[in-house]
Amino acid sequence: MDSKITAILRECSRASDEERITFPEVVAALAVAGVERYHTDLVRAETTYYLPDGTTERVEARPSPLPPAMDFSAEGVESAVRAIQAGTIRYGGFCERVLRAGCAGWTVSILGRRAVYYGRSGDSHTEWFPGAR
């Protein structure tokens, strides 16, 4: 993978963990870098980025403060999404809230303009990007 792209991916991950960047800013930067999707695993504390040619880059993330709850709550995840969109919480608070809602991770499709949050048993909640539907 090109070192410039790797630097962008690492910076997006670090900036998210340090709450210096918003989700729309991350998506915009990744789209410019050519990323088509990414997967964040809260349990493993890592994000894997995927490019159209099949190239991937795995970046370590800040470890989660707690394991995901056993039961998945789509309403709890949606509530956390609305709170971060409104600016009432930041990324760390968002991660804590989705973990408490049973979210183990998510996949963001930049091409498909959506994020799919999933729980331990495979339950999921799809959140479309604004204006995608």
mmCIF file of N, CA and C in Angstrom, residues 23-128:
data_model
loop_
_atom_site.group_PDB
_atom_site.id
_atom_site.type_symbol
_atom_site.label_atom_id
_atom_site.label_comp_id
_atom_site.label_asym_id
_atom_site.label_seq_id
_atom_site.Cartn_x
_atom_site.Cartn_y
_atom_site.Cartn_z
ATOM 1 N N PHE A 23 -17.076 11.940 12.300
ATOM 2 C CA PHE A 23 -17.341 10.867 11.340
ATOM 3 C C PHE A 23 -17.426 11.389 9.906
ATOM 4 N N PRO A 24 -18.164 12.473 9.625
ATOM 5 C CA PRO A 24 -18.188 12.958 8.239
ATOM 6 C C PRO A 24 -16.793 13.342 7.722
ATOM 7 N N GLU A 25 -15.944 13.869 8.581
ATOM 8 C CA GLU A 25 -14.581 14.217 8.172
ATOM 9 C C GLU A 25 -13.763 12.954 7.882
ATOM 10 N N VAL A 26 -13.954 11.920 8.688
ATOM 11 C CA VAL A 26 -13.267 10.648 8.454
ATOM 12 C C VAL A 26 -13.685 10.078 7.103
ATOM 13 N N VAL A 27 -14.978 10.012 6.860
ATOM 14 C CA VAL A 27 -15.480 9.447 5.604
ATOM 15 C C VAL A 27 -14.951 10.236 4.409
ATOM 16 N N ALA A 28 -14.933 11.552 4.508
ATOM 17 C CA ALA A 28 -14.432 12.372 3.400
ATOM 18 C C ALA A 28 -12.954 12.089 3.134
ATOM 19 N N ALA A 29 -12.145 12.029 4.186
ATOM 20 C CA ALA A 29 -10.710 11.767 4.028
ATOM 21 C C ALA A 29 -10.465 10.381 3.452
ATOM 22 N N LEU A 30 -11.206 9.395 3.930
ATOM 23 C CA LEU A 30 -11.038 8.029 3.435
ATOM 24 C C LEU A 30 -11.466 7.904 1.978
ATOM 25 N N ALA A 31 -12.537 8.589 1.608
ATOM 26 C CA ALA A 31 -13.002 8.552 0.223
ATOM 27 C C ALA A 31 -11.936 9.127 -0.712
ATOM 28 N N VAL A 32 -11.328 10.231 -0.318
ATOM 29 C CA VAL A 32 -10.268 10.835 -1.129
ATOM 30 C C VAL A 32 -9.082 9.879 -1.252
ATOM 31 N N ALA A 33 -8.807 9.122 -0.190
ATOM 32 C CA ALA A 33 -7.690 8.165 -0.195
ATOM 33 C C ALA A 33 -8.014 6.897 -0.996
ATOM 34 N N GLY A 34 -9.280 6.745 -1.398
ATOM 35 C CA GLY A 34 -9.660 5.590 -2.198
ATOM 36 C C GLY A 34 -10.223 4.417 -1.414
ATOM 37 N N VAL A 35 -10.463 4.602 -0.123
ATOM 38 C CA VAL A 35 -11.029 3.535 0.706
ATOM 39 C C VAL A 35 -12.493 3.350 0.329
ATOM 40 N N GLU A 36 -12.910 2.078 0.157
ATOM 41 C CA GLU A 36 -14.315 1.829 -0.161
ATOM 42 C C GLU A 36 -15.125 1.397 1.053
ATOM 43 N N ARG A 37 -14.442 0.828 2.071
ATOM 44 C CA ARG A 37 -15.127 0.421 3.292
ATOM 45 C C ARG A 37 -14.102 0.194 4.388
ATOM 46 N N TYR A 38 -14.615 0.137 5.632
ATOM 47 C CA TYR A 38 -13.750 -0.233 6.748
ATOM 48 C C TYR A 38 -14.557 -0.934 7.820
ATOM 49 N N HIS A 39 -13.843 -1.710 8.623
ATOM 50 C CA HIS A 39 -14.457 -2.487 9.692
ATOM 51 C C HIS A 39 -13.747 -2.152 11.005
ATOM 52 N N THR A 40 -14.525 -1.736 11.993
ATOM 53 C CA THR A 40 -13.993 -1.471 13.327
ATOM 54 C C THR A 40 -14.453 -2.572 14.254
ATOM 55 N N ASP A 41 -13.505 -3.263 14.869
ATOM 56 C CA ASP A 41 -13.777 -4.329 15.836
ATOM 57 C C ASP A 41 -13.458 -3.764 17.215
ATOM 58 N N LEU A 42 -14.492 -3.502 17.991
ATOM 59 C CA LEU A 42 -14.292 -2.920 19.318
ATOM 60 C C LEU A 42 -13.634 -3.898 20.281
ATOM 61 N N VAL A 43 -13.878 -5.180 20.105
ATOM 62 C CA VAL A 43 -13.311 -6.195 20.995
ATOM 63 C C VAL A 43 -11.808 -6.332 20.760
ATOM 64 N N ARG A 44 -11.384 -6.366 19.506
ATOM 65 C CA ARG A 44 -9.959 -6.497 19.167
ATOM 66 C C ARG A 44 -9.231 -5.155 19.166
ATOM 67 N N ALA A 45 -9.978 -4.063 19.269
ATOM 68 C CA ALA A 45 -9.410 -2.709 19.256
ATOM 69 C C ALA A 45 -8.592 -2.471 17.984
ATOM 70 N N GLU A 46 -9.270 -2.654 16.840
ATOM 71 C CA GLU A 46 -8.591 -2.425 15.575
ATOM 72 C C GLU A 46 -9.600 -2.077 14.485
ATOM 73 N N THR A 47 -9.093 -1.382 13.484
ATOM 74 C CA THR A 47 -9.890 -1.058 12.303
ATOM 75 C C THR A 47 -9.133 -1.561 11.082
ATOM 76 N N THR A 48 -9.865 -2.207 10.177
ATOM 77 C CA THR A 48 -9.293 -2.676 8.925
ATOM 78 C C THR A 48 -9.919 -1.874 7.795
ATOM 79 N N TYR A 49 -9.070 -1.304 6.957
ATOM 80 C CA TYR A 49 -9.498 -0.497 5.824
ATOM 81 C C TYR A 49 -9.326 -1.319 4.544
ATOM 82 N N TYR A 50 -10.276 -1.177 3.613
ATOM 83 C CA TYR A 50 -10.289 -1.958 2.382
ATOM 84 C C TYR A 50 -10.287 -1.018 1.177
ATOM 85 N N LEU A 51 -9.373 -1.286 0.248
ATOM 86 C CA LEU A 51 -9.318 -0.537 -1.001
ATOM 87 C C LEU A 51 -9.878 -1.399 -2.127
ATOM 88 N N PRO A 52 -10.285 -0.786 -3.233
ATOM 89 C CA PRO A 52 -10.923 -1.538 -4.321
ATOM 90 C C PRO A 52 -10.076 -2.660 -4.916
ATOM 91 N N ASP A 53 -8.751 -2.549 -4.851
ATOM 92 C CA ASP A 53 -7.897 -3.578 -5.442
ATOM 93 C C ASP A 53 -7.662 -4.775 -4.526
ATOM 94 N N GLY A 54 -8.339 -4.781 -3.370
ATOM 95 C CA GLY A 54 -8.198 -5.883 -2.420
ATOM 96 C C GLY A 54 -7.145 -5.639 -1.360
ATOM 97 N N THR A 55 -6.435 -4.542 -1.465
ATOM 98 C CA THR A 55 -5.439 -4.179 -0.462
ATOM 99 C C THR A 55 -6.141 -3.803 0.836
ATOM 100 N N THR A 56 -5.559 -4.231 1.959
ATOM 101 C CA THR A 56 -6.106 -3.878 3.267
ATOM 102 C C THR A 56 -5.009 -3.318 4.152
ATOM 103 N N GLU A 57 -5.429 -2.570 5.145
ATOM 104 C CA GLU A 57 -4.516 -2.042 6.158
ATOM 105 C C GLU A 57 -5.227 -2.133 7.499
ATOM 106 N N ARG A 58 -4.587 -2.777 8.460
ATOM 107 C CA ARG A 58 -5.149 -2.909 9.807
ATOM 108 C C ARG A 58 -4.429 -1.935 10.724
ATOM 109 N N VAL A 59 -5.217 -1.161 11.481
ATOM 110 C CA VAL A 59 -4.671 -0.148 12.372
ATOM 111 C C VAL A 59 -5.215 -0.394 13.776
ATOM 112 N N GLU A 60 -4.334 -0.425 14.745
ATOM 113 C CA GLU A 60 -4.764 -0.598 16.139
ATOM 114 C C GLU A 60 -5.518 0.649 16.602
ATOM 115 N N ALA A 61 -6.480 0.421 17.490
ATOM 116 C CA ALA A 61 -7.280 1.509 18.050
ATOM 117 C C ALA A 61 -7.147 1.492 19.568
ATOM 118 N N ARG A 62 -7.668 2.513 20.179
ATOM 119 C CA ARG A 62 -7.679 2.566 21.639
ATOM 120 C C ARG A 62 -8.566 1.436 22.157
ATOM 121 N N PRO A 63 -8.076 0.633 23.100
ATOM 122 C CA PRO A 63 -8.886 -0.468 23.645
ATOM 123 C C PRO A 63 -10.170 0.047 24.306
ATOM 124 N N SER A 64 -11.223 -0.736 24.192
ATOM 125 C CA SER A 64 -12.508 -0.376 24.787
ATOM 126 C C SER A 64 -12.466 -0.527 26.295
ATOM 127 N N PRO A 65 -13.183 0.346 26.991
ATOM 128 C CA PRO A 65 -13.167 0.298 28.455
ATOM 129 C C PRO A 65 -13.965 -0.864 29.050
ATOM 130 N N LEU A 66 -14.815 -1.494 28.254
ATOM 131 C CA LEU A 66 -15.638 -2.594 28.725
ATOM 132 C C LEU A 66 -16.019 -3.487 27.553
ATOM 133 N N PRO A 67 -16.423 -4.734 27.831
ATOM 134 C CA PRO A 67 -16.860 -5.605 26.739
ATOM 135 C C PRO A 67 -18.272 -5.214 26.290
ATOM 136 N N PRO A 68 -18.654 -5.613 25.076
ATOM 137 C CA PRO A 68 -20.024 -5.329 24.657
ATOM 138 C C PRO A 68 -21.015 -6.111 25.511
ATOM 139 N N ALA A 69 -22.147 -5.480 25.788
ATOM 140 C CA ALA A 69 -23.213 -6.162 26.522
ATOM 141 C C ALA A 69 -23.642 -7.405 25.749
ATOM 142 N N MET A 70 -24.160 -8.372 26.448
ATOM 143 C CA MET A 70 -24.595 -9.616 25.799
ATOM 144 C C MET A 70 -25.762 -9.400 24.840
ATOM 145 N N ASP A 71 -26.712 -8.572 25.238
ATOM 146 C CA ASP A 71 -27.904 -8.346 24.416
ATOM 147 C C ASP A 71 -27.734 -7.093 23.566
ATOM 148 N N PHE A 72 -28.058 -7.206 22.283
ATOM 149 C CA PHE A 72 -27.940 -6.098 21.345
ATOM 150 C C PHE A 72 -29.196 -5.254 21.366
ATOM 151 N N SER A 73 -29.034 -3.943 21.441
ATOM 152 C CA SER A 73 -30.158 -3.011 21.400
ATOM 153 C C SER A 73 -29.974 -2.066 20.225
ATOM 154 N N ALA A 74 -30.728 -2.302 19.151
ATOM 155 C CA ALA A 74 -30.671 -1.420 17.995
ATOM 156 C C ALA A 74 -31.073 -0.002 18.396
ATOM 157 N N GLU A 75 -32.035 0.109 19.313
ATOM 158 C CA GLU A 75 -32.473 1.423 19.777
ATOM 159 C C GLU A 75 -31.344 2.133 20.531
ATOM 160 N N GLY A 76 -30.583 1.377 21.314
ATOM 161 C CA GLY A 76 -29.451 1.957 22.034
ATOM 162 C C GLY A 76 -28.368 2.450 21.089
ATOM 163 N N VAL A 77 -28.097 1.688 20.038
ATOM 164 C CA VAL A 77 -27.112 2.099 19.037
ATOM 165 C C VAL A 77 -27.604 3.340 18.313
ATOM 166 N N GLU A 78 -28.862 3.322 17.894
ATOM 167 C CA GLU A 78 -29.423 4.477 17.187
ATOM 168 C C GLU A 78 -29.389 5.723 18.062
ATOM 169 N N SER A 79 -29.671 5.571 19.347
ATOM 170 C CA SER A 79 -29.619 6.696 20.275
ATOM 171 C C SER A 79 -28.201 7.273 20.363
ATOM 172 N N ALA A 80 -27.201 6.403 20.395
ATOM 173 C CA ALA A 80 -25.806 6.861 20.431
ATOM 174 C C ALA A 80 -25.436 7.588 19.141
ATOM 175 N N VAL A 81 -25.916 7.079 18.013
ATOM 176 C CA VAL A 81 -25.657 7.729 16.721
ATOM 177 C C VAL A 81 -26.261 9.126 16.717
ATOM 178 N N ARG A 82 -27.501 9.247 17.168
ATOM 179 C CA ARG A 82 -28.161 10.564 17.192
ATOM 180 C C ARG A 82 -27.424 11.525 18.139
ATOM 181 N N ALA A 83 -26.949 11.006 19.257
ATOM 182 C CA ALA A 83 -26.240 11.866 20.218
ATOM 183 C C ALA A 83 -24.928 12.389 19.634
ATOM 184 N N ILE A 84 -24.182 11.542 18.945
ATOM 185 C CA ILE A 84 -22.919 12.021 18.368
ATOM 186 C C ILE A 84 -23.186 12.950 17.186
ATOM 187 N N GLN A 85 -24.236 12.692 16.427
ATOM 188 C CA GLN A 85 -24.602 13.588 15.322
ATOM 189 C C GLN A 85 -24.985 14.970 15.848
ATOM 190 N N ALA A 86 -25.651 14.988 17.009
ATOM 191 C CA ALA A 86 -26.076 16.258 17.616
ATOM 192 C C ALA A 86 -24.932 16.966 18.334
ATOM 193 N N GLY A 87 -23.819 16.269 18.506
ATOM 194 C CA GLY A 87 -22.675 16.870 19.181
ATOM 195 C C GLY A 87 -22.766 16.843 20.697
ATOM 196 N N THR A 88 -23.688 16.044 21.247
ATOM 197 C CA THR A 88 -23.826 15.986 22.705
ATOM 198 C C THR A 88 -22.853 14.989 23.335
ATOM 199 N N ILE A 89 -22.265 14.112 22.513
ATOM 200 C CA ILE A 89 -21.195 13.221 22.968
ATOM 201 C C ILE A 89 -20.102 13.228 21.916
ATOM 202 N N ARG A 90 -18.929 12.772 22.303
ATOM 203 C CA ARG A 90 -17.797 12.658 21.382
ATOM 204 C C ARG A 90 -17.565 11.164 21.102
ATOM 205 N N TYR A 91 -16.505 10.847 20.378
ATOM 206 C CA TYR A 91 -16.264 9.479 19.949
ATOM 207 C C TYR A 91 -16.111 8.496 21.112
ATOM 208 N N GLY A 92 -15.378 8.881 22.144
ATOM 209 C CA GLY A 92 -15.209 7.986 23.298
ATOM 210 C C GLY A 92 -16.535 7.656 23.961
ATOM 211 N N GLY A 93 -17.364 8.669 24.138
ATOM 212 C CA GLY A 93 -18.694 8.457 24.705
ATOM 213 C C GLY A 93 -19.572 7.620 23.791
ATOM 214 N N PHE A 94 -19.420 7.830 22.492
ATOM 215 C CA PHE A 94 -20.161 7.035 21.519
ATOM 216 C C PHE A 94 -19.789 5.558 21.646
ATOM 217 N N CYS A 95 -18.483 5.284 21.683
ATOM 218 C CA CYS A 95 -18.040 3.888 21.801
ATOM 219 C C CYS A 95 -18.574 3.251 23.077
ATOM 220 N N GLU A 96 -18.517 3.985 24.177
ATOM 221 C CA GLU A 96 -19.024 3.440 25.444
ATOM 222 C C GLU A 96 -20.521 3.144 25.355
ATOM 223 N N ARG A 97 -21.279 4.063 24.751
ATOM 224 C CA ARG A 97 -22.726 3.855 24.645
ATOM 225 C C ARG A 97 -23.078 2.679 23.747
ATOM 226 N N VAL A 98 -22.378 2.525 22.609
ATOM 227 C CA VAL A 98 -22.726 1.396 21.739
ATOM 228 C C VAL A 98 -22.290 0.080 22.368
ATOM 229 N N LEU A 99 -21.182 0.069 23.117
ATOM 230 C CA LEU A 99 -20.785 -1.142 23.845
ATOM 231 C C LEU A 99 -21.862 -1.534 24.849
ATOM 232 N N ARG A 100 -22.374 -0.558 25.574
ATOM 233 C CA ARG A 100 -23.449 -0.830 26.546
ATOM 234 C C ARG A 100 -24.725 -1.307 25.848
ATOM 235 N N ALA A 101 -24.877 -0.930 24.567
ATOM 236 C CA ALA A 101 -26.023 -1.374 23.762
ATOM 237 C C ALA A 101 -25.745 -2.718 23.090
ATOM 238 N N GLY A 102 -24.613 -3.336 23.414
ATOM 239 C CA GLY A 102 -24.315 -4.664 22.877
ATOM 240 C C GLY A 102 -23.619 -4.675 21.537
ATOM 241 N N CYS A 103 -23.074 -3.548 21.106
ATOM 242 C CA CYS A 103 -22.397 -3.468 19.819
ATOM 243 C C CYS A 103 -20.955 -3.942 19.968
ATOM 244 N N ALA A 104 -20.552 -4.914 19.142
ATOM 245 C CA ALA A 104 -19.184 -5.428 19.158
ATOM 246 C C ALA A 104 -18.320 -4.774 18.083
ATOM 247 N N GLY A 105 -18.954 -4.111 17.114
ATOM 248 C CA GLY A 105 -18.218 -3.441 16.056
ATOM 249 C C GLY A 105 -19.143 -2.970 14.957
ATOM 250 N N TRP A 106 -18.539 -2.425 13.916
ATOM 251 C CA TRP A 106 -19.323 -1.941 12.787
ATOM 252 C C TRP A 106 -18.517 -2.000 11.502
ATOM 253 N N THR A 107 -19.271 -2.032 10.409
ATOM 254 C CA THR A 107 -18.695 -1.928 9.079
ATOM 255 C C THR A 107 -19.277 -0.682 8.436
ATOM 256 N N VAL A 108 -18.407 0.150 7.906
ATOM 257 C CA VAL A 108 -18.845 1.351 7.196
ATOM 258 C C VAL A 108 -18.555 1.145 5.723
ATOM 259 N N SER A 109 -19.598 1.251 4.904
ATOM 260 C CA SER A 109 -19.436 1.186 3.458
ATOM 261 C C SER A 109 -19.521 2.602 2.916
ATOM 262 N N ILE A 110 -18.382 3.114 2.473
ATOM 263 C CA ILE A 110 -18.375 4.443 1.873
ATOM 264 C C ILE A 110 -19.118 4.392 0.548
ATOM 265 N N LEU A 111 -18.915 3.307 -0.212
ATOM 266 C CA LEU A 111 -19.629 3.137 -1.477
ATOM 267 C C LEU A 111 -21.135 3.014 -1.251
ATOM 268 N N GLY A 112 -21.529 2.238 -0.263
ATOM 269 C CA GLY A 112 -22.940 1.993 0.015
ATOM 270 C C GLY A 112 -23.594 3.033 0.898
ATOM 271 N N ARG A 113 -22.781 3.978 1.412
ATOM 272 C CA ARG A 113 -23.267 5.111 2.216
ATOM 273 C C ARG A 113 -24.090 4.657 3.429
ATOM 274 N N ARG A 114 -23.491 3.721 4.182
ATOM 275 C CA ARG A 114 -24.156 3.226 5.381
ATOM 276 C C ARG A 114 -23.150 2.637 6.351
ATOM 277 N N ALA A 115 -23.585 2.531 7.601
ATOM 278 C CA ALA A 115 -22.816 1.840 8.637
ATOM 279 C C ALA A 115 -23.710 0.747 9.198
ATOM 280 N N VAL A 116 -23.142 -0.433 9.372
ATOM 281 C CA VAL A 116 -23.878 -1.549 9.942
ATOM 282 C C VAL A 116 -23.210 -1.910 11.262
ATOM 283 N N TYR A 117 -23.951 -1.731 12.352
ATOM 284 C CA TYR A 117 -23.483 -2.036 13.704
ATOM 285 C C TYR A 117 -23.969 -3.426 14.058
ATOM 286 N N TYR A 118 -23.101 -4.246 14.671
ATOM 287 C CA TYR A 118 -23.492 -5.623 14.961
ATOM 288 C C TYR A 118 -23.145 -5.997 16.400
ATOM 289 N N GLY A 119 -23.912 -6.968 16.894
ATOM 290 C CA GLY A 119 -23.706 -7.461 18.248
ATOM 291 C C GLY A 119 -23.073 -8.841 18.255
ATOM 292 N N ARG A 120 -22.914 -9.368 19.444
ATOM 293 C CA ARG A 120 -22.253 -10.665 19.635
ATOM 294 C C ARG A 120 -22.978 -11.811 18.948
ATOM 295 N N SER A 121 -24.293 -11.738 18.863
ATOM 296 C CA SER A 121 -25.059 -12.845 18.283
ATOM 297 C C SER A 121 -25.411 -12.616 16.820
ATOM 298 N N GLY A 122 -24.878 -11.552 16.234
ATOM 299 C CA GLY A 122 -25.153 -11.281 14.827
ATOM 300 C C GLY A 122 -26.296 -10.325 14.579
ATOM 301 N N ASP A 123 -26.983 -9.903 15.643
ATOM 302 C CA ASP A 123 -28.016 -8.884 15.471
ATOM 303 C C ASP A 123 -27.353 -7.626 14.937
ATOM 304 N N SER A 124 -28.099 -6.834 14.175
ATOM 305 C CA SER A 124 -27.483 -5.653 13.590
ATOM 306 C C SER A 124 -28.465 -4.498 13.454
ATOM 307 N N HIS A 125 -27.894 -3.350 13.234
ATOM 308 C CA HIS A 125 -28.654 -2.128 12.968
ATOM 309 C C HIS A 125 -27.935 -1.388 11.844
ATOM 310 N N THR A 126 -28.674 -1.023 10.797
ATOM 311 C CA THR A 126 -28.105 -0.269 9.686
ATOM 312 C C THR A 126 -28.455 1.193 9.846
ATOM 313 N N GLU A 127 -27.436 2.010 9.745
ATOM 314 C CA GLU A 127 -27.599 3.459 9.828
ATOM 315 C C GLU A 127 -27.131 4.043 8.495
ATOM 316 N N TRP A 128 -28.060 4.639 7.759
ATOM 317 C CA TRP A 128 -27.734 5.216 6.453
ATOM 318 C C TRP A 128 -27.120 6.590 6.630
#
